[in-house]
Amino acid sequence: MTETAVRAAYHTRLLPRYRYRSVATLADEPDGLTCSVAVGTEYFAGLAERLSGYPSFELAADSVREGREDALLVPGAYAEVRGFFFDPELVAVGAFLSRLPDMVLVASDGGRADSYRRLCHQPATLRLLDQIDKSFDEVLPATSNTTAVRDIVQGRPDTLAVTNRLVAEHHGLDVIQVLARGTPMAFIVFERKPE
């Protein structure tokens, strides 16, 4: 018995159709060094045409409410995420887990001192402060991992910062301690409620 190759009777080219034209998230500086941008870029590759960063999650949400962006990406650790769940104009449509970049400690002097005047960190990293091997006098809140290093980048002495590895590498800062390696984080996707 001879095998005969069976050829398909029909072919058509399927063009990729993205689920979203655009996804909005936090990027409070032009280099896109936030965890949300890193995760969003990886997760939405092939699902969205564009990822847009805004100075705050609230401004990103405004862009979705106003129809300029199709979806909003917010990490579950964001302290004010609950407000988006109860927003009358937004609806949660999905969630996924993704690994964050390493969370690290950097210092204005590369970590040579034992004691520092201030420590800058964003609220989601509060639990990591107990792991820090250096002492500090004052804790200053930051709006993100990128703003946490602002004092160090601007040359302010006696400063520690908790940030992500992307920020540290971008600014050429020496990592003096790894506080969390690739922590899995839940991210929530919101869309504008249908009218």
PDB file of C-alpha atoms in Angstrom:
ATOM      1  CA  MET A   1       0.000   0.000   0.000  1.00  0.00           C
ATOM      2  CA  THR A   2       1.404   3.361  -0.996  1.00  0.00           C
ATOM      3  CA  GLU A   3       0.934   6.451   1.087  1.00  0.00           C
ATOM      4  CA  THR A   4      -0.264   9.449  -0.817  1.00  0.00           C
ATOM      5  CA  ALA A   5       0.310  12.987   0.482  1.00  0.00           C
ATOM      6  CA  VAL A   6      -2.972  14.672   1.218  1.00  0.00           C
ATOM      7  CA  ARG A   7      -2.967  18.361   0.453  1.00  0.00           C
ATOM      8  CA  ALA A   8      -5.169  20.869   2.154  1.00  0.00           C
ATOM      9  CA  ALA A   9      -7.989  22.064  -0.016  1.00  0.00           C
ATOM     10  CA  TYR A  10      -8.086  25.536   1.493  1.00  0.00           C
ATOM     11  CA  HIS A  11      -5.499  28.085   2.665  1.00  0.00           C
ATOM     12  CA  THR A  12      -5.832  31.650   3.851  1.00  0.00           C
ATOM     13  CA  ARG A  13      -3.462  34.030   5.507  1.00  0.00           C
ATOM     14  CA  LEU A  14      -4.511  35.101   8.996  1.00  0.00           C
ATOM     15  CA  LEU A  15      -3.237  38.493  10.010  1.00  0.00           C
ATOM     16  CA  PRO A  16      -2.528  38.907  13.713  1.00  0.00           C
ATOM     17  CA  ARG A  17      -5.239  40.815  15.538  1.00  0.00           C
ATOM     18  CA  TYR A  18      -4.169  42.347  18.792  1.00  0.00           C
ATOM     19  CA  ARG A  19      -6.526  42.196  21.725  1.00  0.00           C
ATOM     20  CA  TYR A  20      -5.629  45.786  22.648  1.00  0.00           C
ATOM     21  CA  ARG A  21      -4.541  48.754  20.642  1.00  0.00           C
ATOM     22  CA  SER A  22      -2.818  50.060  23.778  1.00  0.00           C
ATOM     23  CA  VAL A  23      -2.264  49.309  27.456  1.00  0.00           C
ATOM     24  CA  ALA A  24      -1.572  52.043  30.045  1.00  0.00           C
ATOM     25  CA  THR A  25       0.482  51.660  33.226  1.00  0.00           C
ATOM     26  CA  LEU A  26       2.949  53.516  35.459  1.00  0.00           C
ATOM     27  CA  ALA A  27       6.149  54.913  33.943  1.00  0.00           C
ATOM     28  CA  ASP A  28       7.076  58.060  35.841  1.00  0.00           C
ATOM     29  CA  GLU A  29      10.189  58.702  33.772  1.00  0.00           C
ATOM     30  CA  PRO A  30      10.933  58.383  30.057  1.00  0.00           C
ATOM     31  CA  ASP A  31      13.104  55.260  30.299  1.00  0.00           C
ATOM     32  CA  GLY A  32      10.250  52.938  31.369  1.00  0.00           C
ATOM     33  CA  LEU A  33      12.116  51.356  34.291  1.00  0.00           C
ATOM     34  CA  THR A  34       9.102  50.508  36.448  1.00  0.00           C
ATOM     35  CA  CYS A  35       8.198  46.916  37.267  1.00  0.00           C
ATOM     36  CA  SER A  36       4.842  47.499  35.563  1.00  0.00           C
ATOM     37  CA  VAL A  37       6.512  48.442  32.283  1.00  0.00           C
ATOM     38  CA  ALA A  38       8.893  45.466  32.473  1.00  0.00           C
ATOM     39  CA  VAL A  39       6.064  43.021  33.170  1.00  0.00           C
ATOM     40  CA  GLY A  40       3.644  44.677  30.743  1.00  0.00           C
ATOM     41  CA  THR A  41       6.165  44.660  27.902  1.00  0.00           C
ATOM     42  CA  GLU A  42       6.696  40.931  28.311  1.00  0.00           C
ATOM     43  CA  TYR A  43       3.094  39.906  29.006  1.00  0.00           C
ATOM     44  CA  PHE A  44       1.408  42.001  26.314  1.00  0.00           C
ATOM     45  CA  ALA A  45       3.876  41.166  23.526  1.00  0.00           C
ATOM     46  CA  GLY A  46       1.567  39.864  20.798  1.00  0.00           C
ATOM     47  CA  LEU A  47      -1.539  40.972  22.706  1.00  0.00           C
ATOM     48  CA  ALA A  48      -1.208  44.739  22.360  1.00  0.00           C
ATOM     49  CA  GLU A  49       0.262  47.087  19.812  1.00  0.00           C
ATOM     50  CA  ARG A  50       1.585  49.590  22.361  1.00  0.00           C
ATOM     51  CA  LEU A  51       2.356  49.986  26.072  1.00  0.00           C
ATOM     52  CA  SER A  52       2.053  53.565  27.338  1.00  0.00           C
ATOM     53  CA  GLY A  53       3.532  54.822  30.591  1.00  0.00           C
ATOM     54  CA  TYR A  54       2.001  57.603  32.691  1.00  0.00           C
ATOM     55  CA  PRO A  55       3.319  59.491  35.735  1.00  0.00           C
ATOM     56  CA  SER A  56       0.820  57.657  37.986  1.00  0.00           C
ATOM     57  CA  PHE A  57      -1.618  54.762  37.851  1.00  0.00           C
ATOM     58  CA  GLU A  58      -4.423  57.280  38.315  1.00  0.00           C
ATOM     59  CA  LEU A  59      -3.409  59.192  35.186  1.00  0.00           C
ATOM     60  CA  ALA A  60      -3.095  55.896  33.319  1.00  0.00           C
ATOM     61  CA  ALA A  61      -6.638  55.049  34.470  1.00  0.00           C
ATOM     62  CA  ASP A  62      -7.856  58.456  33.230  1.00  0.00           C
ATOM     63  CA  SER A  63      -6.502  57.616  29.781  1.00  0.00           C
ATOM     64  CA  VAL A  64      -8.598  54.413  29.760  1.00  0.00           C
ATOM     65  CA  ARG A  65     -11.721  56.190  31.043  1.00  0.00           C
ATOM     66  CA  GLU A  66     -11.305  58.811  28.289  1.00  0.00           C
ATOM     67  CA  GLY A  67     -10.816  56.142  25.598  1.00  0.00           C
ATOM     68  CA  ARG A  68      -7.223  57.123  24.704  1.00  0.00           C
ATOM     69  CA  GLU A  69      -5.944  53.722  25.892  1.00  0.00           C
ATOM     70  CA  ASP A  70      -7.759  50.369  25.849  1.00  0.00           C
ATOM     71  CA  ALA A  71      -6.605  48.766  29.099  1.00  0.00           C
ATOM     72  CA  LEU A  72      -4.962  49.579  32.420  1.00  0.00           C
ATOM     73  CA  LEU A  73      -2.286  47.384  34.034  1.00  0.00           C
ATOM     74  CA  VAL A  74      -1.854  47.644  37.822  1.00  0.00           C
ATOM     75  CA  PRO A  75       0.195  45.439  40.176  1.00  0.00           C
ATOM     76  CA  GLY A  76      -1.711  43.854  43.044  1.00  0.00           C
ATOM     77  CA  ALA A  77       0.756  45.395  45.523  1.00  0.00           C
ATOM     78  CA  TYR A  78      -0.227  48.931  44.540  1.00  0.00           C
ATOM     79  CA  ALA A  79      -1.786  50.313  47.721  1.00  0.00           C
ATOM     80  CA  GLU A  80      -4.626  52.083  45.906  1.00  0.00           C
ATOM     81  CA  VAL A  81      -5.563  49.267  43.498  1.00  0.00           C
ATOM     82  CA  ARG A  82      -8.827  48.781  45.390  1.00  0.00           C
ATOM     83  CA  GLY A  83     -10.063  52.110  44.035  1.00  0.00           C
ATOM     84  CA  PHE A  84      -9.946  50.795  40.478  1.00  0.00           C
ATOM     85  CA  PHE A  85     -12.127  47.795  41.396  1.00  0.00           C
ATOM     86  CA  PHE A  86     -14.861  50.127  42.638  1.00  0.00           C
ATOM     87  CA  ASP A  87     -14.482  52.734  39.922  1.00  0.00           C
ATOM     88  CA  PRO A  88     -17.859  53.123  38.176  1.00  0.00           C
ATOM     89  CA  GLU A  89     -16.137  53.535  34.786  1.00  0.00           C
ATOM     90  CA  LEU A  90     -13.670  50.611  34.969  1.00  0.00           C
ATOM     91  CA  VAL A  91     -14.004  46.845  35.207  1.00  0.00           C
ATOM     92  CA  ALA A  92     -11.395  44.210  36.024  1.00  0.00           C
ATOM     93  CA  VAL A  93     -11.167  41.785  33.102  1.00  0.00           C
ATOM     94  CA  GLY A  94      -8.218  39.612  34.026  1.00  0.00           C
ATOM     95  CA  ALA A  95      -5.254  38.927  36.250  1.00  0.00           C
ATOM     96  CA  PHE A  96      -1.969  37.094  35.861  1.00  0.00           C
ATOM     97  CA  LEU A  97       1.208  36.331  37.801  1.00  0.00           C
ATOM     98  CA  SER A  98       4.588  37.529  36.636  1.00  0.00           C
ATOM     99  CA  ARG A  99       8.026  37.769  38.221  1.00  0.00           C
ATOM    100  CA  LEU A 100       9.265  41.207  39.197  1.00  0.00           C
ATOM    101  CA  PRO A 101      12.829  42.313  38.588  1.00  0.00           C
ATOM    102  CA  ASP A 102      14.986  41.778  41.698  1.00  0.00           C
ATOM    103  CA  MET A 103      14.370  44.324  44.430  1.00  0.00           C
ATOM    104  CA  VAL A 104      17.707  45.744  45.572  1.00  0.00           C
ATOM    105  CA  LEU A 105      19.313  48.202  47.972  1.00  0.00           C
ATOM    106  CA  VAL A 106      21.552  50.913  46.554  1.00  0.00           C
ATOM    107  CA  ALA A 107      23.440  53.746  48.267  1.00  0.00           C
ATOM    108  CA  SER A 108      24.861  57.135  47.371  1.00  0.00           C
ATOM    109  CA  ASP A 109      28.383  55.968  48.268  1.00  0.00           C
ATOM    110  CA  GLY A 110      28.114  52.458  46.855  1.00  0.00           C
ATOM    111  CA  GLY A 111      27.454  51.028  50.318  1.00  0.00           C
ATOM    112  CA  ARG A 112      30.721  51.937  52.028  1.00  0.00           C
ATOM    113  CA  ALA A 113      29.135  53.501  55.137  1.00  0.00           C
ATOM    114  CA  ASP A 114      27.415  51.549  57.918  1.00  0.00           C
ATOM    115  CA  SER A 115      24.901  54.294  58.685  1.00  0.00           C
ATOM    116  CA  TYR A 116      22.893  56.660  56.463  1.00  0.00           C
ATOM    117  CA  ARG A 117      20.705  59.690  57.062  1.00  0.00           C
ATOM    118  CA  ARG A 118      17.751  58.631  54.894  1.00  0.00           C
ATOM    119  CA  LEU A 119      16.204  55.649  53.139  1.00  0.00           C
ATOM    120  CA  CYS A 120      13.859  56.143  50.168  1.00  0.00           C
ATOM    121  CA  HIS A 121      11.422  53.436  49.088  1.00  0.00           C
ATOM    122  CA  GLN A 122       7.997  53.043  47.550  1.00  0.00           C
ATOM    123  CA  PRO A 123       5.180  51.704  49.780  1.00  0.00           C
ATOM    124  CA  ALA A 124       4.973  48.215  48.232  1.00  0.00           C
ATOM    125  CA  THR A 125       8.524  47.502  49.427  1.00  0.00           C
ATOM    126  CA  LEU A 126       7.888  48.342  53.106  1.00  0.00           C
ATOM    127  CA  ARG A 127       8.283  44.731  54.280  1.00  0.00           C
ATOM    128  CA  LEU A 128      11.758  44.586  52.746  1.00  0.00           C
ATOM    129  CA  LEU A 129      13.115  47.263  55.098  1.00  0.00           C
ATOM    130  CA  ASP A 130      13.596  44.718  57.922  1.00  0.00           C
ATOM    131  CA  GLN A 131      16.167  42.892  55.762  1.00  0.00           C
ATOM    132  CA  ILE A 132      18.449  45.895  55.270  1.00  0.00           C
ATOM    133  CA  ASP A 133      21.899  45.416  56.795  1.00  0.00           C
ATOM    134  CA  LYS A 134      22.647  49.165  56.998  1.00  0.00           C
ATOM    135  CA  SER A 135      21.239  51.578  59.564  1.00  0.00           C
ATOM    136  CA  PHE A 136      19.346  54.766  58.666  1.00  0.00           C
ATOM    137  CA  ASP A 137      17.685  57.608  60.568  1.00  0.00           C
ATOM    138  CA  GLU A 138      14.771  58.642  58.383  1.00  0.00           C
ATOM    139  CA  VAL A 139      12.442  56.861  55.963  1.00  0.00           C
ATOM    140  CA  LEU A 140      11.191  58.900  53.013  1.00  0.00           C
ATOM    141  CA  PRO A 141       8.302  57.695  50.856  1.00  0.00           C
ATOM    142  CA  ALA A 142       8.650  57.567  47.077  1.00  0.00           C
ATOM    143  CA  THR A 143       5.957  57.138  44.450  1.00  0.00           C
ATOM    144  CA  SER A 144       7.845  54.401  42.595  1.00  0.00           C
ATOM    145  CA  ASN A 145      11.121  52.514  42.345  1.00  0.00           C
ATOM    146  CA  THR A 146      12.375  55.140  39.904  1.00  0.00           C
ATOM    147  CA  THR A 147      11.682  58.088  42.198  1.00  0.00           C
ATOM    148  CA  ALA A 148      13.212  56.196  45.136  1.00  0.00           C
ATOM    149  CA  VAL A 149      16.694  56.711  43.652  1.00  0.00           C
ATOM    150  CA  ARG A 150      16.192  60.372  42.703  1.00  0.00           C
ATOM    151  CA  ASP A 151      18.223  61.704  45.660  1.00  0.00           C
ATOM    152  CA  ILE A 152      21.084  59.327  44.931  1.00  0.00           C
ATOM    153  CA  VAL A 153      21.140  60.158  41.212  1.00  0.00           C
ATOM    154  CA  GLN A 154      21.105  63.880  42.054  1.00  0.00           C
ATOM    155  CA  GLY A 155      24.153  63.441  44.277  1.00  0.00           C
ATOM    156  CA  ARG A 156      22.546  63.769  47.690  1.00  0.00           C
ATOM    157  CA  PRO A 157      24.908  62.118  50.221  1.00  0.00           C
ATOM    158  CA  ASP A 158      23.963  59.751  53.050  1.00  0.00           C
ATOM    159  CA  THR A 159      21.096  58.149  51.126  1.00  0.00           C
ATOM    160  CA  LEU A 160      19.931  54.551  50.710  1.00  0.00           C
ATOM    161  CA  ALA A 161      17.180  53.460  48.330  1.00  0.00           C
ATOM    162  CA  VAL A 162      15.147  50.326  47.719  1.00  0.00           C
ATOM    163  CA  THR A 163      14.500  49.970  43.993  1.00  0.00           C
ATOM    164  CA  ASN A 164      14.380  47.381  41.245  1.00  0.00           C
ATOM    165  CA  ARG A 165      17.470  46.050  39.484  1.00  0.00           C
ATOM    166  CA  LEU A 166      16.473  47.730  36.193  1.00  0.00           C
ATOM    167  CA  VAL A 167      16.686  51.170  37.813  1.00  0.00           C
ATOM    168  CA  ALA A 168      19.984  50.370  39.546  1.00  0.00           C
ATOM    169  CA  GLU A 169      21.600  49.116  36.335  1.00  0.00           C
ATOM    170  CA  HIS A 170      20.272  52.005  34.253  1.00  0.00           C
ATOM    171  CA  HIS A 171      21.841  54.564  36.605  1.00  0.00           C
ATOM    172  CA  GLY A 172      25.034  52.552  37.131  1.00  0.00           C
ATOM    173  CA  LEU A 173      24.367  52.159  40.857  1.00  0.00           C
ATOM    174  CA  ASP A 174      26.133  49.439  42.810  1.00  0.00           C
ATOM    175  CA  VAL A 175      23.735  46.897  44.294  1.00  0.00           C
ATOM    176  CA  ILE A 176      24.768  46.525  47.921  1.00  0.00           C
ATOM    177  CA  GLN A 177      22.102  44.014  48.875  1.00  0.00           C
ATOM    178  CA  VAL A 178      19.492  41.930  47.032  1.00  0.00           C
ATOM    179  CA  LEU A 179      16.310  42.110  49.117  1.00  0.00           C
ATOM    180  CA  ALA A 180      13.997  39.967  46.937  1.00  0.00           C
ATOM    181  CA  ARG A 181      14.783  37.865  43.862  1.00  0.00           C
ATOM    182  CA  GLY A 182      12.171  37.646  41.117  1.00  0.00           C
ATOM    183  CA  THR A 183       9.150  37.817  43.403  1.00  0.00           C
ATOM    184  CA  PRO A 184       5.931  36.626  41.715  1.00  0.00           C
ATOM    185  CA  MET A 185       3.371  39.436  41.673  1.00  0.00           C
ATOM    186  CA  ALA A 186      -0.266  39.502  40.644  1.00  0.00           C
ATOM    187  CA  PHE A 187      -1.150  42.080  37.998  1.00  0.00           C
ATOM    188  CA  ILE A 188      -4.711  43.140  37.232  1.00  0.00           C
ATOM    189  CA  VAL A 189      -5.999  44.319  33.860  1.00  0.00           C
ATOM    190  CA  PHE A 190      -8.868  46.824  33.790  1.00  0.00           C
ATOM    191  CA  GLU A 191     -10.908  48.063  30.854  1.00  0.00           C
ATOM    192  CA  ARG A 192     -13.474  50.804  30.473  1.00  0.00           C
ATOM    193  CA  LYS A 193     -16.956  49.526  31.305  1.00  0.00           C
ATOM    194  CA  PRO A 194     -19.146  49.110  28.249  1.00  0.00           C
ATOM    195  CA  GLU A 195     -21.804  51.784  27.968  1.00  0.00           C
TER     196      GLU A 195
END
